[in-house]
């Protein structure tokens, strides 16, 4: 059973809309949570990190963490065609840097 | 500040051969992690090195090994290559250390290099 789950998509949203990406994880000992964006043929790019319950905002991006429900989400406001990519959720359990990744959600923003 | 660099970017090998991949982390970063990405399995953790010591290891066979040098540069080696080893190999660097010692700076945010595309024929 995969430990980090994401809907593979594609999630299609019109330009200017809010894109909502979700991720659930199974290990209650998880301590750190990350969202990466990966364009086709490129390596993952870190866009958000979150460690505590609640919301964390950075520009058009908001990460939300709910440890009791074991989910983390990413909201992208004012979506742009350039946001079209695969978004990877990653979860860290221990004090080291072993991250478990979800399968990714493909986002398509249509002009 | 320069990003993570990986060499070579592309490799073609045949079954049974071995390969060594190199990763130079961001200056000041002491932790290097290696991942394998394939269309079927996604991104999977191989191992992490911090201060020249393997700190974490994923669920890969012993054919996959690595090391880290005193300047934090890391190498990954795969021996007796199999067709299924064809993948994008990514390294990621982070500050490392423990949460408390890094103050308010996220200590384990990982930044990926461009990857090495390995094809095994």
Short mmCIF file of C-alpha atoms in Angstrom, two decimals:
data_model
loop_
_atom_site.label_atom_id
_atom_site.label_comp_id
_atom_site.label_asym_id
_atom_site.label_seq_id
_atom_site.Cartn_x
_atom_site.Cartn_y
_atom_site.Cartn_z
CA UNK A 1 0.00 0.00 0.00
CA UNK A 2 1.40 3.31 -1.08
CA UNK A 3 2.05 5.57 1.89
CA UNK A 4 1.36 8.87 0.15
CA UNK A 5 -1.67 9.08 -2.10
CA UNK A 6 -2.56 11.63 -4.74
CA UNK A 7 -5.18 11.68 -7.44
CA UNK A 8 -3.25 11.26 -10.68
CA UNK A 9 -5.57 13.59 -12.58
CA UNK A 10 -5.44 15.29 -14.92
CA UNK A 11 -7.02 18.14 -13.04
CA UNK A 12 -8.18 20.70 -15.54
CA UNK A 13 -8.95 24.27 -14.48
CA UNK A 14 -9.52 27.45 -16.50
CA UNK A 15 -6.99 30.25 -16.38
CA UNK A 16 -7.57 32.50 -13.38
CA UNK A 17 -9.34 29.84 -11.33
CA UNK A 18 -8.19 28.22 -8.09
CA UNK A 19 -6.59 24.81 -8.44
CA UNK A 20 -6.90 22.52 -5.42
CA UNK A 21 -4.52 19.59 -5.08
CA UNK A 22 -4.83 17.04 -2.31
CA UNK A 23 -2.61 14.45 -0.71
CA UNK A 24 -3.16 11.92 2.06
CA UNK A 25 -0.51 10.03 3.99
CA UNK A 26 -0.58 6.98 6.21
CA UNK A 27 2.23 7.46 8.74
CA UNK A 28 1.07 9.45 11.78
CA UNK A 29 4.70 10.06 12.69
CA UNK A 30 5.20 12.24 9.62
CA UNK A 31 6.86 15.51 10.51
CA UNK A 32 7.50 17.46 7.34
CA UNK A 33 5.49 18.00 4.19
CA UNK A 34 6.47 19.37 0.83
CA UNK A 35 4.99 20.22 -2.53
CA UNK A 36 7.10 19.97 -5.64
CA UNK A 37 6.30 20.99 -9.19
CA UNK A 38 7.71 18.96 -12.05
CA UNK A 39 7.51 20.01 -15.66
CA UNK A 40 7.77 17.30 -18.29
CA UNK A 41 11.38 16.30 -18.80
CA UNK A 42 12.61 18.37 -15.84
CA UNK A 43 13.48 17.63 -12.24
CA UNK A 44 11.16 18.46 -9.31
CA UNK A 45 11.20 22.02 -8.04
CA UNK A 46 10.33 22.77 -4.41
CA UNK A 47 7.45 25.22 -4.13
CA UNK A 48 6.19 24.83 -0.54
CA UNK A 49 7.15 23.27 2.75
CA UNK A 50 4.89 23.01 5.80
CA UNK A 51 5.56 21.55 9.22
CA UNK A 52 2.65 22.63 11.46
CA UNK A 53 -1.11 22.33 11.26
CA UNK A 54 -2.83 25.17 9.47
CA UNK A 55 -2.19 27.25 6.39
CA UNK A 56 1.01 28.62 4.94
CA UNK A 57 0.86 31.14 2.14
CA UNK A 58 3.54 32.10 -0.36
CA UNK A 59 2.43 34.27 -3.23
CA UNK A 60 -0.27 32.48 -5.20
CA UNK A 61 0.36 29.24 -3.33
CA UNK A 62 -1.22 28.12 -0.05
CA UNK A 63 -0.34 24.85 1.63
CA UNK A 64 -2.73 23.42 4.20
CA UNK A 65 -1.87 20.72 6.71
CA UNK A 66 -4.23 18.71 8.91
CA UNK A 67 -2.29 16.10 10.86
CA UNK A 68 -5.37 14.72 12.60
CA UNK A 69 -6.93 13.87 9.24
CA UNK A 70 -3.56 13.08 7.70
CA UNK A 71 -3.92 15.25 4.66
CA UNK A 72 -2.06 18.08 3.09
CA UNK A 73 -3.31 20.24 0.25
CA UNK A 74 -2.02 22.88 -2.11
CA UNK A 75 -4.12 25.73 -3.45
CA UNK A 76 -2.98 27.69 -6.47
CA UNK A 77 -4.82 30.97 -6.90
CA UNK A 78 -5.14 32.78 -10.22
CA UNK A 79 -3.91 29.70 -12.08
CA UNK A 80 -1.83 30.37 -15.16
CA UNK A 81 -1.08 28.13 -18.15
CA UNK A 82 2.53 28.11 -16.93
CA UNK A 83 1.31 26.29 -13.79
CA UNK A 84 0.50 23.26 -15.97
CA UNK A 85 2.75 20.55 -14.58
CA UNK A 86 2.75 17.53 -12.32
CA UNK A 87 2.57 18.37 -8.62
CA UNK A 88 4.24 15.96 -6.23
CA UNK A 89 3.43 15.69 -2.55
CA UNK A 90 6.31 14.50 -0.37
CA UNK A 91 6.27 13.48 3.27
CA UNK A 92 9.19 13.14 5.66
CA UNK A 93 8.93 10.85 8.66
CA UNK A 94 12.14 10.91 10.61
CA UNK A 95 14.76 13.47 11.46
CA UNK A 96 16.70 12.63 8.35
CA UNK A 97 15.85 13.39 4.78
CA UNK A 98 14.02 10.29 3.64
CA UNK A 99 11.04 11.59 1.70
CA UNK A 100 8.16 9.46 0.48
CA UNK A 101 6.53 10.84 -2.64
CA UNK A 102 3.03 10.49 -3.93
CA UNK A 103 2.49 9.58 -7.55
CA UNK A 104 1.75 13.18 -8.48
CA UNK A 105 -1.26 15.05 -9.83
CA UNK A 106 -1.13 16.39 -13.35
CA UNK A 107 -2.56 19.90 -13.52
CA UNK A 108 -3.69 21.45 -16.78
CA UNK A 109 -4.57 25.14 -16.84
CA UNK A 110 -6.50 26.04 -19.97
CA UNK A 111 -6.31 29.59 -21.39
CA UNK B 1 24.24 30.61 -5.28
CA UNK B 2 24.78 27.74 -7.70
CA UNK B 3 22.26 24.93 -7.66
CA UNK B 4 22.74 21.20 -7.44
CA UNK B 5 24.76 19.77 -10.29
CA UNK B 6 24.79 16.20 -11.55
CA UNK B 7 27.07 14.49 -14.02
CA UNK B 8 26.74 13.00 -16.47
CA UNK B 9 23.32 14.09 -17.67
CA UNK B 10 22.82 11.08 -19.92
CA UNK B 11 24.26 7.58 -19.88
CA UNK B 12 23.73 4.50 -21.98
CA UNK B 13 25.01 1.20 -20.60
CA UNK B 14 24.46 -2.48 -21.26
CA UNK B 15 23.28 -5.14 -18.87
CA UNK B 16 25.93 -6.34 -16.46
CA UNK B 17 27.97 -3.16 -16.56
CA UNK B 18 28.35 -0.80 -13.64
CA UNK B 19 27.87 2.95 -13.49
CA UNK B 20 28.89 5.83 -11.22
CA UNK B 21 26.88 9.01 -10.98
CA UNK B 22 28.08 12.20 -9.36
CA UNK B 23 26.29 14.95 -7.47
CA UNK B 24 27.58 18.29 -6.16
CA UNK B 25 25.23 19.87 -3.61
CA UNK B 26 24.44 23.52 -3.06
CA UNK B 27 27.28 25.26 -1.24
CA UNK B 28 26.82 24.90 2.50
CA UNK B 29 24.48 21.92 2.23
CA UNK B 30 25.73 18.85 4.04
CA UNK B 31 23.04 16.32 3.16
CA UNK B 32 22.69 14.59 -0.18
CA UNK B 33 19.82 12.25 -0.97
CA UNK B 34 19.42 10.07 -4.03
CA UNK B 35 16.16 9.11 -5.71
CA UNK B 36 15.14 6.96 -8.63
CA UNK B 37 12.26 8.08 -10.82
CA UNK B 38 10.48 5.76 -13.24
CA UNK B 39 7.09 6.05 -14.95
CA UNK B 40 5.81 2.95 -13.17
CA UNK B 41 7.13 3.47 -9.63
CA UNK B 42 7.41 7.22 -9.45
CA UNK B 43 10.02 8.82 -7.21
CA UNK B 44 11.62 6.39 -4.80
CA UNK B 45 14.20 7.12 -2.12
CA UNK B 46 17.52 5.33 -2.47
CA UNK B 47 19.69 6.68 0.35
CA UNK B 48 20.86 9.79 2.15
CA UNK B 49 24.33 10.84 3.16
CA UNK B 50 25.16 13.40 5.80
CA UNK B 51 28.68 14.25 6.92
CA UNK B 52 30.10 11.35 4.92
CA UNK B 53 27.81 8.81 6.64
CA UNK B 54 24.81 7.01 5.24
CA UNK B 55 21.96 8.18 7.46
CA UNK B 56 18.95 6.61 5.74
CA UNK B 57 18.48 3.84 3.21
CA UNK B 58 15.53 2.93 1.04
CA UNK B 59 14.38 -0.46 -0.11
CA UNK B 60 16.79 -1.11 -2.96
CA UNK B 61 19.13 -4.07 -3.50
CA UNK B 62 22.76 -3.94 -2.49
CA UNK B 63 23.77 -3.31 -6.11
CA UNK B 64 22.95 0.31 -5.35
CA UNK B 65 25.54 2.01 -3.20
CA UNK B 66 26.84 5.45 -2.55
CA UNK B 67 29.31 7.55 -0.69
CA UNK B 68 29.92 11.12 0.31
CA UNK B 69 33.17 13.01 0.40
CA UNK B 70 34.41 15.58 2.89
CA UNK B 71 33.32 18.43 0.58
CA UNK B 72 29.77 16.97 0.62
CA UNK B 73 29.92 15.84 -2.99
CA UNK B 74 28.34 12.44 -3.42
CA UNK B 75 28.57 9.55 -5.81
CA UNK B 76 26.14 6.76 -6.46
CA UNK B 77 27.15 3.43 -7.94
CA UNK B 78 25.03 0.74 -9.52
CA UNK B 79 26.72 -2.57 -10.23
CA UNK B 80 25.57 -5.39 -12.51
CA UNK B 81 23.07 -3.23 -14.30
CA UNK B 82 19.65 -4.65 -15.17
CA UNK B 83 17.16 -3.44 -17.74
CA UNK B 84 14.88 -2.30 -14.92
CA UNK B 85 17.54 0.12 -13.69
CA UNK B 86 16.73 2.42 -16.60
CA UNK B 87 15.47 5.55 -14.89
CA UNK B 88 16.08 9.17 -14.06
CA UNK B 89 18.40 9.36 -11.07
CA UNK B 90 17.99 12.48 -9.03
CA UNK B 91 20.05 13.82 -6.22
CA UNK B 92 18.78 16.40 -3.79
CA UNK B 93 20.71 18.51 -1.34
CA UNK B 94 19.60 20.05 1.93
CA UNK B 95 21.16 21.76 4.91
CA UNK B 96 20.81 18.59 6.93
CA UNK B 97 21.40 18.61 10.64
CA UNK B 98 18.61 18.46 13.17
CA UNK B 99 15.66 20.77 13.42
CA UNK B 100 16.78 22.58 16.55
CA UNK B 101 20.32 23.29 15.43
CA UNK B 102 19.28 25.05 12.25
CA UNK B 103 17.22 27.67 13.99
CA UNK B 104 14.23 28.83 11.99
CA UNK B 105 15.67 27.77 8.66
CA UNK B 106 13.91 24.71 7.31
CA UNK B 107 16.64 22.17 7.75
CA UNK B 108 15.40 19.47 5.47
CA UNK B 109 14.05 21.27 2.42
CA UNK B 110 15.51 19.30 -0.46
CA UNK B 111 16.53 20.87 -3.74
CA UNK B 112 16.91 18.62 -6.73
CA UNK B 113 19.55 18.56 -9.38
CA UNK B 114 18.72 18.12 -13.09
CA UNK B 115 19.12 14.35 -12.89
CA UNK B 116 21.02 11.70 -14.80
CA UNK B 117 19.04 9.78 -17.38
CA UNK B 118 20.33 6.19 -17.39
CA UNK B 119 19.36 3.82 -20.15
CA UNK B 120 20.30 0.16 -19.84
CA UNK B 121 20.24 -1.84 -23.06
#
